[in-house]
Coordinates of C-alpha atoms and ligand atoms in Angstrom, one line a residue:
X696 CA 122.1 25.9 -78.0
X697 CA 123.3 27.6 -74.6
X698 CA 127.0 28.2 -75.0
X699 CA 128.0 26.5 -72.0
X700 CA 131.6 27.7 -71.1
X701 CA 132.8 24.4 -70.0
X702 CA 132.5 22.8 -73.2
X703 CA 132.7 26.1 -75.4
X704 CA 135.5 25.9 -78.0
X705 CA 137.3 28.9 -76.1
X706 CA 140.4 29.9 -74.0
X707 CA 140.8 33.7 -73.0
X708 CA 144.2 35.0 -73.0
X709 CA 145.8 37.4 -69.9
X710 CA 148.5 38.9 -72.0
X711 CA 148.2 41.0 -75.2
X712 CA 149.2 39.3 -78.1
X713 CA 152.8 40.7 -78.7
X714 CA 151.8 41.8 -82.5
X715 CA 148.6 43.9 -81.6
X716 CA 149.3 47.1 -82.2
X717 CA 145.3 48.4 -81.8
X718 CA 143.0 47.0 -79.4
X719 CA 140.5 45.5 -81.8
X720 CA 143.2 43.6 -82.6
X721 CA 144.4 42.6 -78.9
X722 CA 141.2 42.3 -77.9
X723 CA 139.6 39.8 -80.7
X724 CA 142.8 37.2 -79.6
X725 CA 142.3 37.5 -76.4
X726 CA 138.9 36.9 -75.8
X727 CA 138.5 34.2 -78.4
X728 CA 137.3 35.3 -81.6
X729 CA 140.4 34.7 -83.7
X730 CA 143.9 33.2 -83.7
X731 CA 146.3 34.2 -86.1
X732 CA 147.5 31.8 -89.0
X733 CA 150.2 33.9 -90.8
X734 CA 150.5 37.9 -91.5
X735 CA 147.3 39.1 -92.2
X736 CA 145.6 35.7 -92.4
X737 CA 143.0 34.9 -89.9
X738 CA 141.5 31.8 -88.0
X739 CA 137.9 32.0 -86.9
X740 CA 136.9 30.8 -83.3
X741 CA 133.2 30.4 -82.4
X742 CA 132.6 33.2 -81.2
X743 CA 134.0 35.4 -83.7
X744 CA 132.5 33.5 -86.0
X745 CA 129.0 34.5 -84.2
X746 CA 129.7 37.9 -84.5
X747 CA 130.5 37.5 -88.3
X748 CA 127.5 35.9 -89.4
X749 CA 125.4 38.5 -87.4
X750 CA 127.0 41.3 -89.6
X751 CA 126.8 39.1 -92.8
X752 CA 123.1 38.4 -92.1
X753 CA 122.5 42.3 -91.7
X754 CA 124.4 42.8 -95.1
X755 CA 122.2 39.9 -96.7
X756 CA 118.8 41.6 -95.4
X757 CA 120.0 45.2 -97.1
X758 CA 121.3 43.6 -100.1
X759 CA 117.8 41.7 -100.7
X760 CA 115.8 44.9 -99.8
X761 CA 117.4 46.3 -102.7
X762 CA 116.4 43.2 -104.8
X763 CA 120.4 42.3 -105.1
X764 CA 120.5 38.7 -105.4
X765 CA 123.1 36.6 -103.7
X766 CA 125.5 34.4 -105.7
X767 CA 129.0 32.9 -105.0
X768 CA 132.0 32.8 -107.4
X769 CA 134.8 30.5 -106.5
X770 CA 137.9 32.6 -105.3
X771 CA 140.6 30.3 -107.6
X772 CA 140.1 32.1 -110.8
X773 CA 141.9 31.5 -114.0
X774 CA 144.0 34.0 -115.4
X775 CA 142.4 34.7 -119.1
X776 CA 139.6 37.0 -118.1
X777 CA 141.9 38.8 -116.1
X778 CA 144.4 39.5 -118.8
X779 CA 141.3 40.8 -121.0
X780 CA 141.3 43.8 -118.6
X781 CA 144.9 43.8 -118.2
X782 CA 144.4 43.6 -114.2
X783 CA 146.8 40.5 -114.5
X784 CA 149.4 42.7 -115.1
X785 CA 148.1 45.9 -113.5
X786 CA 147.7 44.5 -110.2
X787 CA 151.3 44.1 -109.8
X788 CA 152.9 42.5 -106.6
X789 CA 149.2 43.0 -105.1
X790 CA 147.6 39.5 -105.6
X791 CA 148.8 35.8 -105.1
X792 CA 149.0 34.2 -108.2
X793 CA 149.4 30.3 -108.7
X794 CA 150.3 27.6 -111.4
X795 CA 147.9 23.8 -111.6
X796 CA 149.9 20.9 -112.3
X797 CA 149.6 21.7 -116.0
X798 CA 151.3 25.2 -115.7
X799 CA 148.5 27.3 -116.4
X800 CA 148.1 30.5 -114.4
X801 CA 145.8 31.2 -111.7
X802 CA 144.9 33.9 -108.9
X803 CA 143.0 34.0 -106.3
X804 CA 140.9 36.6 -106.7
X805 CA 141.3 40.5 -105.4
X806 CA 137.8 41.4 -106.5
X807 CA 135.6 40.1 -109.1
X808 CA 134.3 42.5 -111.4
X809 CA 135.7 40.9 -114.9
X810 CA 133.7 37.0 -113.0
X811 CA 130.8 38.6 -112.7
X812 CA 130.6 40.8 -116.1
X813 CA 131.2 37.3 -117.6
X814 CA 128.3 35.6 -115.9
X815 CA 125.7 38.2 -117.2
X816 CA 127.1 38.1 -120.5
X817 CA 126.6 34.2 -120.5
X818 CA 123.2 34.6 -119.3
X819 CA 121.9 37.5 -120.5
X820 CA 120.9 38.9 -123.9
X821 CA 118.4 41.7 -124.0
X822 CA 117.3 45.1 -122.1
X823 CA 114.5 43.1 -120.6
X824 CA 116.7 41.4 -118.6
X825 CA 118.3 44.6 -116.5
X826 CA 118.6 46.1 -114.5
X827 CA 120.4 43.4 -112.3
X828 CA 121.8 43.5 -109.3
X829 CA 124.2 40.2 -107.8
X830 CA 126.3 39.7 -105.0
X831 CA 128.6 37.3 -103.0
X832 CA 130.0 37.2 -99.6
X833 CA 133.4 35.7 -100.2
X834 CA 136.6 35.9 -99.1
X835 CA 139.2 37.9 -101.3
X836 CA 143.1 37.8 -101.2
X837 CA 145.1 40.7 -101.5
X838 CA 149.1 40.5 -101.1
X839 CA 149.2 43.9 -99.0
X840 CA 152.6 45.5 -98.7
X841 CA 151.9 46.2 -95.2
X842 CA 148.8 43.7 -93.6
X843 CA 148.4 45.4 -90.4
X844 CA 145.6 45.5 -87.4
X845 CA 144.7 42.5 -87.3
X846 CA 141.4 42.2 -89.4
X847 CA 141.5 45.7 -90.3
X848 CA 144.0 45.4 -93.1
X849 CA 144.4 40.9 -94.0
X850 CA 145.7 39.3 -96.9
X851 CA 142.7 37.1 -96.8
X852 CA 139.5 39.5 -95.8
X853 CA 135.6 38.5 -96.5
X854 CA 133.8 41.2 -98.5
X855 CA 130.6 41.8 -99.4
X856 CA 130.4 42.5 -103.2
X857 CA 128.0 43.4 -105.7
X858 CA 127.6 44.4 -109.0
X859 CA 124.9 46.4 -110.7
X860 CA 124.0 45.8 -114.9
X861 CA 121.9 48.6 -116.7
X862 CA 121.0 49.5 -120.0
X863 CA 121.7 53.5 -119.5
X864 CA 123.4 56.0 -117.4
X865 CA 119.9 56.6 -115.8
X866 CA 119.6 53.1 -114.3
X867 CA 123.1 53.2 -113.4
X868 CA 122.5 56.2 -111.4
X869 CA 119.8 54.6 -109.9
X870 CA 121.6 51.2 -108.9
X871 CA 124.0 53.5 -107.3
X872 CA 121.4 55.6 -105.6
X873 CA 120.0 52.2 -104.6
X874 CA 123.3 50.9 -102.9
X875 CA 124.0 53.8 -101.6
X876 CA 121.2 54.4 -99.1
X877 CA 121.6 50.3 -98.3
X878 CA 124.8 51.1 -97.2
X879 CA 123.9 53.8 -95.2
X880 CA 121.3 51.3 -93.4
X881 CA 124.0 48.6 -93.2
X882 CA 125.9 50.5 -91.1
X883 CA 123.3 52.4 -89.3
X884 CA 122.1 48.7 -88.2
X885 CA 125.6 47.9 -87.2
X886 CA 125.7 50.5 -85.1
X887 CA 128.7 51.7 -86.5
X888 CA 129.1 55.8 -87.8
X889 CA 130.2 55.9 -91.1
X890 CA 130.9 59.1 -93.3
X891 CA 130.1 59.0 -97.3
X892 CA 132.7 60.9 -98.5
X893 CA 133.8 61.5 -102.4
X894 CA 136.7 59.0 -103.3
X895 CA 138.8 58.8 -106.2
X896 CA 138.0 55.6 -108.3
X897 CA 142.0 54.5 -107.9
X898 CA 142.5 51.4 -109.9
X899 CA 139.3 50.2 -110.4
X900 CA 138.6 52.6 -113.0
X901 CA 135.2 54.5 -113.2
X902 CA 133.7 58.0 -112.8
X903 CA 131.9 58.7 -110.1
X904 CA 132.6 56.7 -106.2
X905 CA 132.3 57.4 -102.9
X906 CA 133.7 55.5 -99.7
X907 CA 132.1 55.1 -96.4
X908 CA 134.7 56.1 -93.5
X909 CA 134.5 55.2 -90.2
X910 CA 136.1 58.0 -88.3
X911 CA 138.8 57.2 -86.1
X912 CA 142.3 57.5 -85.4
X913 CA 143.6 54.7 -85.8
X914 CA 142.7 55.1 -89.7
X915 CA 144.8 55.0 -92.7
X916 CA 142.4 57.0 -94.7
X917 CA 142.4 61.2 -94.2
X918 CA 139.3 63.0 -95.1
X919 CA 138.2 66.3 -94.9
X920 CA 134.9 67.8 -93.9
X921 CA 133.4 71.7 -94.6
X922 CA 130.9 72.9 -92.2
X923 CA 128.6 73.1 -95.3
X924 CA 128.4 69.1 -96.1
X925 CA 131.2 68.7 -98.3
X926 CA 133.1 65.4 -97.3
X927 CA 136.0 63.9 -99.3
X928 CA 139.1 61.5 -98.8
X929 CA 141.8 63.8 -99.2
X930 CA 142.9 62.0 -102.4
X931 CA 139.7 63.0 -104.0
X932 CA 140.0 66.8 -103.0
X933 CA 139.9 69.1 -105.6
X934 CA 142.1 72.4 -105.1
X935 CA 140.3 75.9 -105.2
X936 CA 142.3 77.2 -108.5
X937 CA 143.5 80.8 -108.6
X938 CA 142.2 83.0 -111.3
X939 CA 144.8 83.6 -114.2
X940 CA 146.9 86.3 -114.2
X941 CA 147.8 88.7 -117.1
X942 CA 151.7 88.7 -117.9
X943 CA 151.4 91.2 -120.4
X944 CA 153.6 93.8 -118.2
X945 CA 155.2 90.9 -116.1
X946 CA 159.3 91.6 -115.7
X947 CA 161.8 89.1 -117.5
X948 CA 162.7 86.9 -115.3
X949 CA 166.4 87.1 -113.7
X950 CA 168.8 84.1 -112.7
X951 CA 170.7 85.1 -109.5
X952 CA 173.5 83.6 -108.1
X953 CA 172.0 82.2 -104.3
X954 CA 175.1 80.1 -102.6
X955 CA 174.6 77.4 -100.8
X956 CA 170.1 77.9 -100.4
X957 CA 169.7 73.7 -101.5
X958 CA 166.1 73.9 -99.3
X959 CA 163.4 76.3 -99.3
X960 CA 164.0 77.6 -96.0
X961 CA 167.7 78.8 -97.0
X962 CA 166.2 80.1 -100.2
X963 CA 163.8 82.2 -98.3
X964 CA 166.5 83.6 -96.2
X965 CA 168.7 84.5 -99.4
X966 CA 165.7 86.1 -101.2
X967 CA 165.0 88.2 -98.7
X968 CA 168.8 89.6 -98.2
X969 CA 169.7 89.5 -101.7
X970 CA 166.1 91.1 -103.3
X971 CA 164.2 92.5 -100.7
X972 CA 160.9 93.4 -101.6
X973 CA 158.7 95.9 -101.3
X974 CA 155.6 95.8 -99.1
X975 CA 153.8 97.3 -102.4
X976 CA 155.3 94.0 -104.3
X977 CA 154.2 92.0 -101.8
X978 CA 156.3 92.5 -99.0
X979 CA 158.9 89.9 -97.5
X980 CA 159.3 86.4 -99.4
X981 CA 158.1 83.6 -98.1
X982 CA 157.6 79.8 -99.1
X983 CA 154.6 80.3 -100.7
X984 CA 156.5 82.3 -103.4
X985 CA 159.1 79.3 -104.3
X986 CA 158.4 76.6 -106.7
X987 CA 159.7 73.8 -105.1
X988 CA 160.4 70.9 -107.6
X989 CA 160.2 67.0 -106.0
X990 CA 161.5 64.3 -107.8
X991 CA 160.0 61.4 -107.6
X992 CA 160.3 57.4 -108.1
X993 CA 157.7 55.5 -109.8
X994 CA 157.6 51.8 -109.8
X995 CA 155.1 50.7 -112.8
X996 CA 152.9 47.6 -112.5
X997 CA 156.1 46.5 -114.9
X998 CA 158.5 46.8 -112.4
X999 CA 160.2 49.2 -114.5
X1000 CA 161.2 52.4 -112.5
X1001 CA 160.8 55.9 -113.6
X1002 CA 161.4 59.2 -112.4
X1003 CA 158.7 62.5 -112.4
X1004 CA 159.2 65.8 -111.3
X1005 CA 156.2 68.0 -109.4
X1006 CA 156.1 71.4 -109.3
X1007 CA 154.4 72.6 -106.0
X1008 CA 154.2 76.0 -103.9
X1009 CA 157.1 76.0 -101.7
X1010 CA 154.9 76.0 -98.6
X1011 CA 153.1 72.8 -99.3
X1012 CA 154.3 69.2 -98.8
X1013 CA 153.7 66.9 -101.1
X1014 CA 151.1 64.2 -100.3
X1015 CA 152.7 60.9 -102.0
X1016 CA 148.7 59.2 -101.4
X1017 CA 147.2 62.2 -103.4
X1018 CA 150.1 62.2 -106.1
X1019 CA 149.4 58.2 -106.5
X1020 CA 145.4 58.5 -106.7
X1021 CA 145.8 60.8 -109.3
X1022 CA 149.0 59.9 -111.5
X1023 CA 147.1 57.5 -113.4
X1024 CA 146.2 59.3 -116.3
X1025 CA 149.8 60.6 -116.9
X1026 CA 151.6 57.2 -117.0
X1027 CA 151.7 54.8 -119.8
X1028 CA 150.3 51.9 -118.1
X1029 CA 147.5 51.7 -115.9
X1030 CA 147.4 49.6 -112.6
X1031 CA 149.0 49.8 -109.1
X1032 CA 152.1 51.7 -108.4
X1033 CA 154.2 52.3 -105.7
X1034 CA 155.8 55.8 -105.4
X1035 CA 158.6 56.9 -103.4
X1036 CA 160.9 60.2 -103.6
X1037 CA 163.8 59.8 -105.6
X1038 CA 166.6 57.9 -103.9
X1039 CA 170.7 58.4 -104.7
X1040 CA 170.4 55.8 -107.7
X1041 CA 167.5 57.0 -109.2
X1042 CA 169.1 60.6 -109.1
X1043 CA 172.6 59.5 -110.6
X1044 CA 171.1 58.5 -113.5
X1045 CA 169.7 62.1 -114.5
X1046 CA 172.8 63.7 -113.9
X1047 CA 170.8 66.9 -115.3
X1048 CA 168.9 67.2 -112.1
X1049 CA 170.8 69.3 -109.9
X1050 CA 169.9 68.4 -106.5
X1051 CA 168.6 71.5 -104.6
X1052 CA 168.3 73.9 -107.7
X1053 CA 166.0 72.2 -109.8
X1054 CA 163.7 74.0 -112.2
X1055 CA 161.5 73.8 -114.7
X1056 CA 162.2 72.8 -118.3
X1057 CA 164.7 70.2 -118.2
X1058 CA 165.3 68.2 -121.2
X1059 CA 167.0 64.4 -119.9
X1060 CA 168.7 62.1 -122.0
X1061 CA 167.8 59.1 -120.3
X1062 CA 164.4 57.5 -121.4
X1063 CA 161.5 58.3 -119.9
X1064 CA 157.9 56.9 -119.2
X1065 CA 158.3 54.5 -122.6
X1066 CA 159.4 57.1 -124.9
X1067 CA 162.7 56.2 -127.0
X1068 CA 165.7 58.5 -126.7
X1069 CA 165.8 62.2 -125.5
X1070 CA 162.7 62.6 -123.8
X1071 CA 161.4 66.0 -122.2
X1072 CA 161.0 65.2 -118.3
X1073 CA 157.1 64.3 -117.3
X1074 CA 156.7 67.6 -115.3
X1075 CA 153.3 68.3 -113.5
X1076 CA 152.2 70.9 -111.3
X1077 CA 150.2 71.8 -108.4
X1078 CA 146.8 73.5 -109.4
X1079 CA 147.7 76.6 -107.8
X1080 CA 150.6 77.1 -110.5
X1081 CA 148.1 78.8 -112.7
X1082 CA 148.9 80.8 -115.8
X1083 CA 150.6 84.5 -115.2
X1084 CA 151.7 83.5 -111.5
X1085 CA 155.8 84.3 -111.1
X1086 CA 157.7 82.0 -108.5
X1087 CA 161.3 81.6 -107.1
X1088 CA 162.5 78.5 -108.4
X1089 CA 165.5 76.3 -109.3
X1090 CA 168.0 77.5 -112.3
X1091 CA 168.8 74.0 -113.0
X1092 CA 172.5 74.9 -112.1
X1093 CA 173.9 74.4 -108.5
X1094 CA 173.9 77.8 -106.7
X1095 CA 171.6 79.8 -108.9
X1096 CA 167.4 80.0 -108.7
X1097 CA 165.8 82.6 -110.7
X1098 CA 163.4 84.9 -109.6
X1099 CA 159.9 86.0 -111.7
X1100 CA 159.3 82.9 -113.8
X1101 CA 155.9 83.7 -115.1
X1102 CA 153.8 80.0 -115.7
X1103 CA 152.6 80.0 -119.2
X1104 CA 155.3 82.5 -120.3
X1105 CA 158.6 80.9 -119.0
X1106 CA 157.9 77.3 -118.2
X1107 CA 154.7 75.1 -119.0
X1108 CA 154.0 71.7 -117.7
X1109 CA 152.9 68.2 -119.0
X1110 CA 149.9 68.4 -116.9
X1111 CA 148.2 69.5 -113.3
X1112 CA 147.9 66.7 -110.7
X1113 CA 145.8 67.2 -106.9
X1114 CA 149.2 66.4 -105.5
X1115 CA 149.5 68.7 -102.1
X1116 CA 148.7 68.2 -98.5
X1117 CA 145.3 69.3 -97.6
X1118 CA 145.5 71.7 -94.9
X1119 CA 142.7 72.7 -92.0
X1120 CA 141.1 75.6 -93.0
X1121 CA 141.8 75.3 -96.7
X1122 CA 138.4 76.0 -98.5
X1123 CA 136.3 73.2 -99.8
X1124 CA 135.8 73.3 -103.7
X1125 CA 132.3 74.0 -103.7
X1126 CA 132.4 77.2 -101.4
X1127 CA 130.9 75.5 -98.3
X1128 CA 133.5 76.6 -96.3
X1129 CA 136.7 76.2 -94.7
X1130 CA 137.9 72.2 -94.1
X1131 CA 138.3 69.9 -91.1
X1132 CA 140.5 66.8 -91.4
X1133 CA 140.4 64.0 -89.9
X1134 CA 141.5 59.7 -89.9
X1135 CA 139.3 57.1 -90.8
X1136 CA 138.8 53.3 -91.8
X1137 CA 137.4 52.5 -95.1
X1138 CA 134.3 50.7 -94.5
X1139 CA 132.6 50.8 -98.1
X1140 CA 133.5 51.6 -101.5
X1141 CA 131.1 52.1 -104.2
X1142 CA 131.9 53.1 -107.7
X1143 CA 129.9 54.0 -111.1
X1144 CA 132.4 51.4 -113.2
X1145 CA 130.8 52.6 -116.4
X1146 CA 131.4 50.6 -119.4
X1147 CA 135.1 49.6 -118.8
X1148 CA 134.7 46.0 -117.9
X1149 CA 131.7 45.8 -120.6
X1150 CA 133.6 46.7 -122.9
X1151 CA 136.7 45.0 -122.6
X1152 CA 134.7 41.9 -121.9
X1153 CA 132.3 42.5 -124.5
X1154 CA 128.8 42.1 -123.0
X1155 CA 126.2 43.7 -124.8
X1156 CA 122.3 43.5 -124.9
X1157 CA 119.9 44.1 -127.3
X1158 CA 118.1 47.5 -126.4
X1159 CA 114.4 48.9 -127.0
X1160 CA 115.2 49.1 -130.3
X1161 CA 116.9 46.1 -131.7
X1162 CA 120.4 47.7 -131.4
X1163 CA 123.3 46.2 -129.4
X1164 CA 124.4 48.3 -126.8
X1165 CA 127.3 48.2 -123.9
X1166 CA 125.9 47.5 -120.4
X1167 CA 126.6 50.2 -118.1
X1168 CA 127.6 48.3 -114.4
X1169 CA 128.8 50.0 -111.0
X1170 CA 130.7 47.8 -108.2
X1171 CA 129.5 47.8 -104.6
X1172 CA 132.3 46.2 -101.6
X1173 CA 131.5 46.2 -97.9
X1174 CA 134.9 45.1 -95.7
X1175 CA 132.5 42.3 -93.6
X1176 CA 135.8 41.2 -91.6
X1177 CA 137.2 44.7 -91.0
X1178 CA 133.6 45.9 -90.5
X1179 CA 134.0 43.1 -86.7
X1180 CA 137.3 44.9 -86.2
X1181 CA 135.8 48.1 -87.0
X1182 CA 132.8 47.6 -84.5
X1183 CA 135.3 46.1 -82.0
X1184 CA 137.7 49.1 -82.1
X1185 CA 134.8 51.0 -81.4
X1186 CA 133.3 49.5 -79.0
X1187 CA 135.8 48.3 -76.0
X1188 CA 136.8 49.8 -73.0
X1189 CA 139.9 49.1 -70.6
X1190 CA 138.2 45.4 -69.3
X1191 CA 137.0 44.1 -72.8
X1192 CA 135.0 44.1 -75.5
X1193 CA 131.8 45.7 -75.5
X1194 CA 129.1 44.4 -78.3
X1195 CA 126.1 46.4 -79.8
X1196 CA 123.5 44.0 -79.4
X1197 CA 123.0 43.9 -83.4
X1198 CA 126.1 41.7 -83.5
X1199 CA 127.3 40.4 -79.9
X1200 CA 127.7 36.9 -79.7
X1201 CA 124.9 36.4 -77.3
X1202 CA 122.4 38.4 -75.7
X1203 CA 123.0 38.0 -72.0
X1204 CA 126.0 36.0 -70.4
X1205 CA 124.5 34.1 -67.0
X1206 CA 127.7 33.6 -64.7
X1207 CA 127.5 31.5 -61.9
X1208 CA 129.5 33.0 -58.9
X1209 CA 130.6 30.6 -55.8
X1210 CA 130.4 27.0 -55.4
X1211 CA 126.8 26.0 -54.0
X1212 CA 124.5 23.6 -55.5
X1213 CA 121.8 25.8 -55.6
X1214 CA 123.5 28.6 -57.3
X1215 CA 124.3 26.1 -60.3
X1216 CA 120.9 24.7 -60.6
X1217 CA 119.7 28.3 -60.2
X1218 CA 121.8 29.5 -63.1
X1219 CA 121.0 26.3 -64.9
X1220 CA 117.5 26.8 -64.8
X1221 CA 117.7 30.8 -66.2
X1222 CA 119.8 30.0 -69.1
X1223 CA 117.4 27.6 -70.3
X1224 CA 114.5 29.8 -69.5
X1225 CA 116.2 32.9 -71.3
X1226 CA 116.8 30.4 -74.1
X1227 CA 113.2 29.3 -74.3
X1228 CA 112.2 33.7 -74.4
X1229 CA 114.2 33.4 -77.5
X1230 CA 117.8 34.7 -76.2
X1231 CA 121.1 33.6 -77.1
X1232 CA 122.7 32.7 -74.0
X1233 CA 126.4 32.1 -72.6
X1234 CA 126.3 30.2 -69.3
X1235 CA 129.4 30.4 -67.6
X1236 CA 128.9 26.9 -65.7
X1237 CA 132.6 25.6 -65.1
X1238 CA 132.6 24.5 -61.9
X1239 CA 136.1 25.2 -60.0
X1240 CA 136.9 28.9 -61.8
X1241 CA 137.4 31.6 -59.7
X1242 CA 134.3 34.5 -59.3
X1243 CA 137.3 36.9 -60.4
X1244 CA 138.2 35.1 -63.4
X1245 CA 134.4 34.5 -64.2
X1246 CA 134.1 38.0 -64.4
X1247 CA 137.3 39.1 -65.8
X1248 CA 136.0 36.3 -69.1
X1249 CA 132.2 38.0 -69.2
X1250 CA 133.8 41.4 -69.8
X1251 CA 136.0 40.3 -72.1
X1252 CA 134.1 38.8 -74.3
X1253 CA 131.8 41.5 -74.2
X1254 CA 128.3 40.4 -74.5
X1255 CA 126.0 43.4 -73.8
X1256 CA 123.9 42.1 -70.7
X1257 CA 125.5 39.9 -67.6
X1258 CA 123.6 37.7 -65.5
X1259 CA 125.3 36.5 -62.1
X1260 CA 123.8 33.6 -60.0
X1261 CA 125.7 34.1 -56.6
X1262 CA 125.8 35.2 -52.7
X1263 CA 122.3 37.6 -53.3
X1264 CA 120.5 33.8 -53.9
X1265 CA 119.9 33.3 -50.0
X1266 CA 117.8 36.8 -50.3
X1267 CA 116.3 35.7 -53.7
X1268 CA 117.9 38.1 -56.0
X1269 CA 120.5 37.6 -59.1
X1270 CA 122.6 40.9 -60.4
X1271 CA 122.1 41.8 -64.0
X1272 CA 124.8 44.0 -65.2
X1273 CA 124.6 46.1 -68.4
X1274 CA 128.3 45.3 -69.8
X1275 CA 128.1 49.3 -71.2
X1276 CA 127.1 51.2 -68.7
X1277 CA 128.4 49.0 -65.6
X1278 CA 125.0 49.6 -64.0
X1279 CA 124.1 46.3 -61.8
X1280 CA 120.8 46.0 -59.7
X1281 CA 119.7 43.3 -58.0
X1282 CA 116.3 41.6 -59.5
X1283 CA 114.6 38.7 -57.7
X1284 CA 115.2 35.2 -59.1
X1285 CA 111.2 35.3 -60.7
X1286 CA 111.6 38.4 -62.6
X1287 CA 115.0 37.8 -64.1
X1288 CA 114.3 36.3 -67.3
X1289 CA 111.4 39.2 -68.1
X1290 CA 114.2 42.0 -66.6
X1291 CA 116.5 40.7 -69.4
X1292 CA 114.2 39.8 -71.9
X1293 CA 113.1 43.9 -71.5
X1294 CA 116.9 45.1 -71.7
X1295 CA 117.2 43.0 -75.1
X1296 CA 114.3 44.7 -76.8
X1297 CA 114.6 47.8 -75.5
X1298 CA 118.1 48.9 -76.3
Ligands
ATP1138 P1 141.9 50.2 -98.9 O1 142.2 51.3 -99.7 O2 141.6 49.9 -97.1 O3 143.4 49.4 -98.8 P2 140.5 49.1 -101.1 O4 140.5 50.7 -101.5 O5 141.5 48.8 -101.4 O6 140.7 49.7 -99.4 P3 138.0 48.1 -102.1 O7 138.7 47.3 -103.2 O8 137.1 49.2 -102.5 O9 139.6 48.4 -101.2 O10 137.3 47.3 -101.5 C1 136.2 47.6 -100.8 C2 136.3 47.3 -99.1 O11 136.7 46.0 -99.0 C3 136.7 48.1 -98.8 O12 136.0 49.5 -98.6 C4 137.1 47.7 -97.1 O13 136.5 47.5 -96.0 C5 137.5 46.4 -97.6 N1 139.0 45.8 -97.8 C6 139.6 46.1 -98.9 N2 140.8 45.8 -98.7 C7 140.5 45.2 -97.3 C8 141.8 44.5 -96.5 N3 142.9 44.2 -97.1 N4 141.7 44.0 -95.5 C9 139.8 44.2 -95.0 N5 139.3 44.5 -95.8 C10 139.7 45.3 -96.9
MG1139 MG1 138.4 51.5 -101.9

């Protein structure tokens, strides 16, 4: 059916929506693809739905090509399965919870691992039933702390989520590899550049995991790449750890008065005055010689607030996202946490922490991290703090620092954590060269979940020997609505959207420009012929709209080919314009359909 603009449910806007920070949000609203219903929640209009359906279709075809079958779960789910895996608690404030009239708890699903696991447990019982991959394309609900950038981070959004079920690890590897290659094909067909990067598993648990990041300045993820092909989300980068140093001959640590040195900078200056270091001993003190102890406050999924101290070389900042991604195994309970620098209130409760002069080795009176009574402070260090390294650090007394405090001899730690900022120029962990940093949007994420969910929900099958074995699982997500936004983001100019053919809401946008009856008759005829040739056609048949507005709308809407029927008609030609290049050509009316059909086929 030809979409006639006189009838199409569409209003383009001249003004940018006030809340739009990024181009995709601005343009999708202005060009009449989506409307905001509430923060992070959007209504889809006909043009938007058309693009969305095309993205979904590409995903369906590639899922089907690896043998995955489509199912559809409810979004409204009972609490119980999520209690068994503890995610009812772990999600903290991140999910929408509600009660039915009888007072039973429900949630709007943020993701569906539990339900898929239970469905397979319901129906399958033998290794002969496996491998199995099933998926859905469905609304997900997350009460994001910061919904932003329109569809990029919504509170209701569409995800394609698949789950694989295998009897052994080799099977899981194969299912994971199949999804990985399907994802690369999906993004290639959509015309969306993505880079697969190593990722941390986060709240999902499990082992191997990769994200597909679309590189863009507006992305919220930072990733690194090396010339030798290493690529990782900064959260997952591992530090090249220096060798341990023999400390048998290291001089004893010495506490010195260092008044007014609450910052690394003032400390380094004072050290160079108080204890000048000779060239032979390493030259002037720098921030890298100091051990900075950063006090963080962690809010656990239960709402409890705890403090943690992290020791890092003084020349490196702490990257809270990296801490958040890696601190899970040190905390008493799993789940979504929030992390921030400890505030005055937190510090008041820990009087032994002397701001600016904090060093390793404190024992606190306050209960910490679920322990009762006096507890050692949870003290984690950067991987560069290896045994035998000597540091200038706080002496836990105002105005005093200790020099030559040797790791492993004078102080210990509860754990090593990847926590400092990764810098351009740092070495890749696999020896493939210096890292470059860039920003990206996470378009997809694949996980080897392993047996975590199957164990929790008791999904077992009989293996070849008649023994019950726990099934091993993978989970794989693509942000479908986020893909629409990312496509808009990377395909626009100052005039509007410039869709790639694979997802454009139509193949050609026919514009009748001017007043003559013949103009409208010809435009109508061409639209019908283009449609008969198998193309999707938008036809701007609005009778009393100026050429400027019509062209403006065509460019805003962003269909790849614009065919204008206007003044040239007296000479027997129409104008056919490529939206991306801006190149326009006059083409004889009777050649116009073939010309457009070829343009569509050849691009
Ligand atoms: P992010 O780190 O961006 O919050 P996530 O790691 O929480 O995402 P996953 O649980 O891995 O997301 O979900 C799979 C995919 O769903 C993501 O790769 C992303 O494309 C999409 N997605 C996740 N959260 C949102 C959201 N709030 N709005 C739109 N798409 C989302
Ligand atoms: Mg993710």
